[in-house]
Amino acid sequence: LPVTFVDASSGGITNRFWDFGDGTTTNTTVTTLQHTYTSAGRWTVTLKASNPLGISTNTKPAYISTAPVLRILPVGDSITAGASSPASIPGGYRTLLASLLTSLNYNVVSTGLLNVNNPPGVTAWHEGHSGAEIAGVDYCMQGVFDSTDDPDIILLLLGTNDYNNGIGAGATNRLDLMITHLATKRPNAKIIVANLLFRTDAHDAEITSTFNPFVPGIVAAHAALGQQVYFTDLRSAVPASGICGDGIHPNAGGYASMATNWFNAITNVI
């Protein structure tokens, strides 16, 4: 990444010592120079400007980022939004996931049309539709794609509300169709599909018999077509202790486990 630096110091500057943070330094008398960063990272830049009267130092921590951009589109229901009980958890799994990827020097950019339930002052787009069923979110996605940058990663966790609303039958077929739509409309995106989390109510038995066992096979069938579709086992990653008092949504620990699982799934495919 070529970067142009300009020193606006005044006062008869006779020398400028630049430390670009990547192990490269230079002395110069000119006010403008260019430096090219050749690896990913976040670089602290220091300028020491001197004249016969002394030296002035200005340091900008993590001033330059050469991290590769990773656009992530989280798709789902209220769990993707970060719902919990007795109160929602701002950012849900999304905040920690972004932090984990940033630690690997990725410039994480969230995409989607919803900017709700995020930490104060944070804009983190997503498609976490509270109460939504698979077909409803599937229907929304064309509008999302028309209005947002193409994602590198799509995280898909949907289906629990189909069971809430008494339409669990056929949920796997609707998931299969949605994956087809996503993979067709955004063939360059890596689509990571999760099974459903543990629930404390009677729907859990339905999910574990009619939905979760079939998700890996659905994913494998899409992968066999050459589509970039991958499975992750969120069910195993979030134990019963990670579910909050409402019996459906994760608590803080559960969301942390989700973030780690998504992180491992993402880093395995990028």
mmCIF file of N, CA and C in Angstrom, residues 51-144:
data_model
loop_
_atom_site.group_PDB
_atom_site.id
_atom_site.type_symbol
_atom_site.label_atom_id
_atom_site.label_comp_id
_atom_site.label_asym_id
_atom_site.label_seq_id
_atom_site.Cartn_x
_atom_site.Cartn_y
_atom_site.Cartn_z
ATOM 1 N N ASN A 51 14.902 21.603 14.150
ATOM 2 C CA ASN A 51 15.558 22.822 13.670
ATOM 3 C C ASN A 51 16.642 23.173 14.681
ATOM 4 N N PRO A 52 17.372 24.233 14.494
ATOM 5 C CA PRO A 52 18.471 24.547 15.436
ATOM 6 C C PRO A 52 18.030 24.709 16.879
ATOM 7 N N LEU A 53 16.735 24.909 17.113
ATOM 8 C CA LEU A 53 16.258 25.124 18.477
ATOM 9 C C LEU A 53 15.864 23.839 19.192
ATOM 10 N N GLY A 54 15.740 22.718 18.444
ATOM 11 C CA GLY A 54 15.362 21.471 19.098
ATOM 12 C C GLY A 54 14.580 20.531 18.194
ATOM 13 N N ILE A 55 13.931 19.563 18.833
ATOM 14 C CA ILE A 55 13.197 18.511 18.128
ATOM 15 C C ILE A 55 11.770 18.451 18.647
ATOM 16 N N SER A 56 10.815 18.341 17.734
ATOM 17 C CA SER A 56 9.412 18.136 18.075
ATOM 18 C C SER A 56 8.985 16.760 17.558
ATOM 19 N N THR A 57 8.352 15.979 18.433
ATOM 20 C CA THR A 57 7.958 14.613 18.071
ATOM 21 C C THR A 57 6.438 14.486 18.039
ATOM 22 N N ASN A 58 5.938 13.847 16.999
ATOM 23 C CA ASN A 58 4.503 13.581 16.873
ATOM 24 C C ASN A 58 4.316 12.111 16.512
ATOM 25 N N THR A 59 3.611 11.370 17.372
ATOM 26 C CA THR A 59 3.376 9.945 17.165
ATOM 27 C C THR A 59 1.890 9.686 16.987
ATOM 28 N N LYS A 60 1.547 8.934 15.947
ATOM 29 C CA LYS A 60 0.166 8.562 15.669
ATOM 30 C C LYS A 60 0.027 7.039 15.822
ATOM 31 N N PRO A 61 -0.520 6.559 16.953
ATOM 32 C CA PRO A 61 -0.650 5.108 17.150
ATOM 33 C C PRO A 61 -1.632 4.475 16.153
ATOM 34 N N ALA A 62 -1.235 3.332 15.614
ATOM 35 C CA ALA A 62 -2.090 2.583 14.667
ATOM 36 C C ALA A 62 -2.679 3.497 13.611
ATOM 37 N N TYR A 63 -1.848 4.357 13.064
ATOM 38 C CA TYR A 63 -2.301 5.424 12.161
ATOM 39 C C TYR A 63 -2.614 4.906 10.762
ATOM 40 N N ILE A 64 -1.855 3.929 10.314
ATOM 41 C CA ILE A 64 -2.037 3.371 8.976
ATOM 42 C C ILE A 64 -2.461 1.910 9.093
ATOM 43 N N SER A 65 -3.524 1.557 8.376
ATOM 44 C CA SER A 65 -3.976 0.175 8.349
ATOM 45 C C SER A 65 -3.805 -0.395 6.952
ATOM 46 N N THR A 66 -3.081 -1.490 6.869
ATOM 47 C CA THR A 66 -2.954 -2.201 5.600
ATOM 48 C C THR A 66 -3.611 -3.579 5.714
ATOM 49 N N ALA A 67 -4.537 -3.683 6.659
ATOM 50 C CA ALA A 67 -5.224 -4.958 6.863
ATOM 51 C C ALA A 67 -6.175 -5.230 5.705
ATOM 52 N N PRO A 68 -6.241 -6.473 5.248
ATOM 53 C CA PRO A 68 -7.199 -6.800 4.188
ATOM 54 C C PRO A 68 -8.632 -6.644 4.695
ATOM 55 N N VAL A 69 -9.485 -6.094 3.841
ATOM 56 C CA VAL A 69 -10.886 -5.901 4.210
ATOM 57 C C VAL A 69 -11.617 -7.238 4.164
ATOM 58 N N LEU A 70 -12.399 -7.508 5.201
ATOM 59 C CA LEU A 70 -13.224 -8.717 5.269
ATOM 60 C C LEU A 70 -14.657 -8.276 5.544
ATOM 61 N N ARG A 71 -15.507 -8.364 4.532
ATOM 62 C CA ARG A 71 -16.903 -7.934 4.661
ATOM 63 C C ARG A 71 -17.759 -9.121 5.108
ATOM 64 N N ILE A 72 -18.411 -8.955 6.234
ATOM 65 C CA ILE A 72 -19.194 -10.036 6.827
ATOM 66 C C ILE A 72 -20.661 -9.643 6.886
ATOM 67 N N LEU A 73 -21.522 -10.523 6.403
ATOM 68 C CA LEU A 73 -22.971 -10.318 6.437
ATOM 69 C C LEU A 73 -23.592 -11.359 7.370
ATOM 70 N N PRO A 74 -23.936 -10.975 8.612
ATOM 71 C CA PRO A 74 -24.600 -11.909 9.522
ATOM 72 C C PRO A 74 -26.099 -11.955 9.193
ATOM 73 N N VAL A 75 -26.625 -13.140 8.963
ATOM 74 C CA VAL A 75 -28.027 -13.302 8.563
ATOM 75 C C VAL A 75 -28.719 -14.235 9.548
ATOM 76 N N GLY A 76 -29.860 -13.810 10.044
ATOM 77 C CA GLY A 76 -30.577 -14.677 10.970
ATOM 78 C C GLY A 76 -31.771 -13.995 11.588
ATOM 79 N N ASP A 77 -32.020 -14.342 12.840
ATOM 80 C CA ASP A 77 -33.181 -13.838 13.562
ATOM 81 C C ASP A 77 -32.705 -13.033 14.772
ATOM 82 N N SER A 78 -33.458 -13.089 15.866
ATOM 83 C CA SER A 78 -33.095 -12.288 17.033
ATOM 84 C C SER A 78 -31.785 -12.732 17.665
ATOM 85 N N ILE A 79 -31.370 -13.972 17.440
ATOM 86 C CA ILE A 79 -30.079 -14.423 17.967
ATOM 87 C C ILE A 79 -28.946 -13.702 17.247
ATOM 88 N N THR A 80 -29.090 -13.501 15.955
ATOM 89 C CA THR A 80 -28.090 -12.720 15.221
ATOM 90 C C THR A 80 -28.081 -11.274 15.701
ATOM 91 N N ALA A 81 -29.258 -10.748 16.066
ATOM 92 C CA ALA A 81 -29.325 -9.381 16.565
ATOM 93 C C ALA A 81 -28.694 -9.239 17.946
ATOM 94 N N GLY A 82 -28.730 -10.321 18.746
ATOM 95 C CA GLY A 82 -28.141 -10.270 20.081
ATOM 96 C C GLY A 82 -29.152 -10.263 21.207
ATOM 97 N N ALA A 83 -30.362 -10.756 20.941
ATOM 98 C CA ALA A 83 -31.388 -10.795 21.983
ATOM 99 C C ALA A 83 -30.987 -11.742 23.109
ATOM 100 N N SER A 84 -31.424 -11.405 24.318
ATOM 101 C CA SER A 84 -31.175 -12.243 25.481
ATOM 102 C C SER A 84 -32.182 -11.858 26.555
ATOM 103 N N SER A 85 -32.066 -12.439 27.720
ATOM 104 C CA SER A 85 -32.951 -12.124 28.829
ATOM 105 C C SER A 85 -32.133 -12.141 30.122
ATOM 106 N N PRO A 86 -32.324 -11.172 30.993
ATOM 107 C CA PRO A 86 -33.402 -10.176 31.023
ATOM 108 C C PRO A 86 -33.210 -8.987 30.089
ATOM 109 N N ALA A 87 -32.074 -8.862 29.456
ATOM 110 C CA ALA A 87 -31.841 -7.740 28.536
ATOM 111 C C ALA A 87 -30.989 -8.221 27.373
ATOM 112 N N SER A 88 -31.178 -7.577 26.228
ATOM 113 C CA SER A 88 -30.364 -7.910 25.062
ATOM 114 C C SER A 88 -28.897 -7.610 25.333
ATOM 115 N N ILE A 89 -28.039 -8.294 24.608
ATOM 116 C CA ILE A 89 -26.590 -8.096 24.731
ATOM 117 C C ILE A 89 -26.116 -7.341 23.500
ATOM 118 N N PRO A 90 -25.736 -6.072 23.650
ATOM 119 C CA PRO A 90 -25.363 -5.268 22.479
ATOM 120 C C PRO A 90 -24.294 -5.956 21.624
ATOM 121 N N GLY A 91 -24.628 -6.139 20.367
ATOM 122 C CA GLY A 91 -23.690 -6.762 19.444
ATOM 123 C C GLY A 91 -23.754 -8.269 19.429
ATOM 124 N N GLY A 92 -24.352 -8.892 20.466
ATOM 125 C CA GLY A 92 -24.411 -10.348 20.517
ATOM 126 C C GLY A 92 -23.058 -10.972 20.261
ATOM 127 N N TYR A 93 -23.009 -11.957 19.372
ATOM 128 C CA TYR A 93 -21.727 -12.576 19.013
ATOM 129 C C TYR A 93 -20.905 -11.690 18.097
ATOM 130 N N ARG A 94 -21.548 -10.731 17.436
ATOM 131 C CA ARG A 94 -20.899 -9.992 16.354
ATOM 132 C C ARG A 94 -19.734 -9.135 16.829
ATOM 133 N N THR A 95 -19.876 -8.528 18.011
ATOM 134 C CA THR A 95 -18.824 -7.646 18.515
ATOM 135 C C THR A 95 -17.542 -8.419 18.798
ATOM 136 N N LEU A 96 -17.664 -9.525 19.516
ATOM 137 C CA LEU A 96 -16.472 -10.321 19.833
ATOM 138 C C LEU A 96 -15.887 -10.938 18.570
ATOM 139 N N LEU A 97 -16.719 -11.387 17.653
ATOM 140 C CA LEU A 97 -16.212 -11.956 16.410
ATOM 141 C C LEU A 97 -15.373 -10.940 15.656
ATOM 142 N N ALA A 98 -15.850 -9.716 15.560
ATOM 143 C CA ALA A 98 -15.076 -8.679 14.874
ATOM 144 C C ALA A 98 -13.743 -8.441 15.570
ATOM 145 N N SER A 99 -13.765 -8.466 16.904
ATOM 146 C CA SER A 99 -12.526 -8.269 17.660
ATOM 147 C C SER A 99 -11.525 -9.394 17.399
ATOM 148 N N LEU A 100 -12.017 -10.629 17.364
ATOM 149 C CA LEU A 100 -11.134 -11.780 17.115
ATOM 150 C C LEU A 100 -10.503 -11.690 15.727
ATOM 151 N N LEU A 101 -11.285 -11.309 14.734
ATOM 152 C CA LEU A 101 -10.747 -11.199 13.374
ATOM 153 C C LEU A 101 -9.810 -10.014 13.240
ATOM 154 N N THR A 102 -10.118 -8.925 13.950
ATOM 155 C CA THR A 102 -9.224 -7.760 13.932
ATOM 156 C C THR A 102 -7.862 -8.121 14.511
ATOM 157 N N SER A 103 -7.847 -9.023 15.490
ATOM 158 C CA SER A 103 -6.573 -9.436 16.089
ATOM 159 C C SER A 103 -5.687 -10.169 15.085
ATOM 160 N N LEU A 104 -6.284 -10.656 14.002
ATOM 161 C CA LEU A 104 -5.513 -11.293 12.927
ATOM 162 C C LEU A 104 -5.191 -10.307 11.804
ATOM 163 N N ASN A 105 -5.393 -9.019 12.102
ATOM 164 C CA ASN A 105 -5.105 -7.937 11.146
ATOM 165 C C ASN A 105 -6.064 -7.890 9.969
ATOM 166 N N TYR A 106 -7.302 -8.352 10.191
ATOM 167 C CA TYR A 106 -8.343 -8.129 9.193
ATOM 168 C C TYR A 106 -9.062 -6.819 9.511
ATOM 169 N N ASN A 107 -9.391 -6.092 8.475
ATOM 170 C CA ASN A 107 -10.219 -4.895 8.605
ATOM 171 C C ASN A 107 -11.667 -5.344 8.405
ATOM 172 N N VAL A 108 -12.356 -5.591 9.511
ATOM 173 C CA VAL A 108 -13.686 -6.188 9.453
ATOM 174 C C VAL A 108 -14.722 -5.112 9.163
ATOM 175 N N VAL A 109 -15.498 -5.344 8.130
ATOM 176 C CA VAL A 109 -16.579 -4.433 7.748
ATOM 177 C C VAL A 109 -17.881 -5.230 7.768
ATOM 178 N N SER A 110 -18.800 -4.835 8.625
ATOM 179 C CA SER A 110 -20.096 -5.509 8.663
ATOM 180 C C SER A 110 -20.990 -4.933 7.575
ATOM 181 N N THR A 111 -21.854 -5.771 7.043
ATOM 182 C CA THR A 111 -22.759 -5.313 5.997
ATOM 183 C C THR A 111 -24.161 -5.830 6.267
ATOM 184 N N GLY A 112 -25.138 -5.235 5.626
ATOM 185 C CA GLY A 112 -26.540 -5.496 5.883
ATOM 186 C C GLY A 112 -27.272 -4.167 5.927
ATOM 187 N N LEU A 113 -28.531 -4.190 6.317
ATOM 188 C CA LEU A 113 -29.335 -2.961 6.365
ATOM 189 C C LEU A 113 -29.812 -2.612 7.772
ATOM 190 N N LEU A 114 -29.590 -3.496 8.744
ATOM 191 C CA LEU A 114 -30.032 -3.241 10.105
ATOM 192 C C LEU A 114 -28.851 -2.800 10.965
ATOM 193 N N ASN A 115 -29.087 -1.743 11.751
ATOM 194 C CA ASN A 115 -28.063 -1.258 12.671
ATOM 195 C C ASN A 115 -28.702 -1.116 14.047
ATOM 196 N N VAL A 116 -29.126 -2.246 14.602
ATOM 197 C CA VAL A 116 -29.826 -2.251 15.892
ATOM 198 C C VAL A 116 -29.102 -3.169 16.867
ATOM 199 N N ASN A 117 -29.272 -2.852 18.155
ATOM 200 C CA ASN A 117 -28.674 -3.606 19.259
ATOM 201 C C ASN A 117 -27.167 -3.750 19.103
ATOM 202 N N ASN A 118 -26.508 -2.614 18.957
ATOM 203 C CA ASN A 118 -25.050 -2.572 18.921
ATOM 204 C C ASN A 118 -24.541 -1.799 20.131
ATOM 205 N N PRO A 119 -23.264 -1.971 20.485
ATOM 206 C CA PRO A 119 -22.710 -1.179 21.590
ATOM 207 C C PRO A 119 -22.845 0.308 21.303
ATOM 208 N N PRO A 120 -22.918 1.140 22.340
ATOM 209 C CA PRO A 120 -23.086 2.587 22.140
ATOM 210 C C PRO A 120 -22.021 3.165 21.199
ATOM 211 N N GLY A 121 -22.483 3.925 20.231
ATOM 212 C CA GLY A 121 -21.575 4.587 19.309
ATOM 213 C C GLY A 121 -21.029 3.713 18.205
ATOM 214 N N VAL A 122 -21.426 2.448 18.175
ATOM 215 C CA VAL A 122 -20.900 1.505 17.179
ATOM 216 C C VAL A 122 -21.940 1.284 16.084
ATOM 217 N N THR A 123 -21.499 1.412 14.846
ATOM 218 C CA THR A 123 -22.336 1.044 13.700
ATOM 219 C C THR A 123 -21.882 -0.328 13.221
ATOM 220 N N ALA A 124 -22.756 -1.300 13.303
ATOM 221 C CA ALA A 124 -22.416 -2.667 12.901
ATOM 222 C C ALA A 124 -23.635 -3.257 12.203
ATOM 223 N N TRP A 125 -23.607 -3.213 10.893
ATOM 224 C CA TRP A 125 -24.757 -3.643 10.104
ATOM 225 C C TRP A 125 -24.928 -5.165 10.162
ATOM 226 N N HIS A 126 -26.158 -5.602 10.034
ATOM 227 C CA HIS A 126 -26.446 -7.036 10.043
ATOM 228 C C HIS A 126 -27.847 -7.255 9.503
ATOM 229 N N GLU A 127 -28.237 -8.524 9.409
ATOM 230 C CA GLU A 127 -29.590 -8.906 9.005
ATOM 231 C C GLU A 127 -30.167 -9.868 10.037
ATOM 232 N N GLY A 128 -30.227 -9.398 11.272
ATOM 233 C CA GLY A 128 -30.807 -10.177 12.359
ATOM 234 C C GLY A 128 -32.240 -9.726 12.607
ATOM 235 N N HIS A 129 -33.209 -10.451 12.053
ATOM 236 C CA HIS A 129 -34.617 -10.064 12.076
ATOM 237 C C HIS A 129 -35.346 -10.803 13.198
ATOM 238 N N SER A 130 -35.698 -10.070 14.231
ATOM 239 C CA SER A 130 -36.366 -10.698 15.382
ATOM 240 C C SER A 130 -37.687 -11.333 14.958
ATOM 241 N N GLY A 131 -37.878 -12.573 15.359
ATOM 242 C CA GLY A 131 -39.108 -13.283 15.079
ATOM 243 C C GLY A 131 -39.241 -13.838 13.672
ATOM 244 N N ALA A 132 -38.213 -13.664 12.848
ATOM 245 C CA ALA A 132 -38.336 -14.016 11.431
ATOM 246 C C ALA A 132 -38.139 -15.501 11.177
ATOM 247 N N GLU A 133 -38.875 -15.978 10.201
ATOM 248 C CA GLU A 133 -38.730 -17.351 9.714
ATOM 249 C C GLU A 133 -37.787 -17.364 8.514
ATOM 250 N N ILE A 134 -37.403 -18.555 8.083
ATOM 251 C CA ILE A 134 -36.452 -18.690 6.979
ATOM 252 C C ILE A 134 -36.951 -17.996 5.718
ATOM 253 N N ALA A 135 -38.187 -18.275 5.342
ATOM 254 C CA ALA A 135 -38.712 -17.738 4.083
ATOM 255 C C ALA A 135 -38.771 -16.216 4.097
ATOM 256 N N GLY A 136 -39.098 -15.631 5.245
ATOM 257 C CA GLY A 136 -39.184 -14.178 5.332
ATOM 258 C C GLY A 136 -37.846 -13.502 5.120
ATOM 259 N N VAL A 137 -36.810 -14.038 5.741
ATOM 260 C CA VAL A 137 -35.480 -13.451 5.574
ATOM 261 C C VAL A 137 -34.966 -13.705 4.159
ATOM 262 N N ASP A 138 -35.238 -14.885 3.639
ATOM 263 C CA ASP A 138 -34.853 -15.194 2.267
ATOM 264 C C ASP A 138 -35.438 -14.155 1.314
ATOM 265 N N TYR A 139 -36.698 -13.804 1.513
ATOM 266 C CA TYR A 139 -37.372 -12.826 0.665
ATOM 267 C C TYR A 139 -36.687 -11.463 0.751
ATOM 268 N N CYS A 140 -36.198 -11.111 1.929
ATOM 269 C CA CYS A 140 -35.574 -9.796 2.129
ATOM 270 C C CYS A 140 -34.210 -9.663 1.468
ATOM 271 N N MET A 141 -33.552 -10.781 1.204
ATOM 272 C CA MET A 141 -32.140 -10.712 0.861
ATOM 273 C C MET A 141 -31.852 -10.045 -0.482
ATOM 274 N N GLN A 142 -32.767 -10.117 -1.438
ATOM 275 C CA GLN A 142 -32.497 -9.441 -2.709
ATOM 276 C C GLN A 142 -32.363 -7.942 -2.495
ATOM 277 N N GLY A 143 -33.231 -7.374 -1.671
ATOM 278 C CA GLY A 143 -33.122 -5.955 -1.363
ATOM 279 C C GLY A 143 -31.834 -5.616 -0.644
ATOM 280 N N VAL A 144 -31.388 -6.523 0.232
ATOM 281 C CA VAL A 144 -30.113 -6.317 0.929
ATOM 282 C C VAL A 144 -28.968 -6.289 -0.072
#
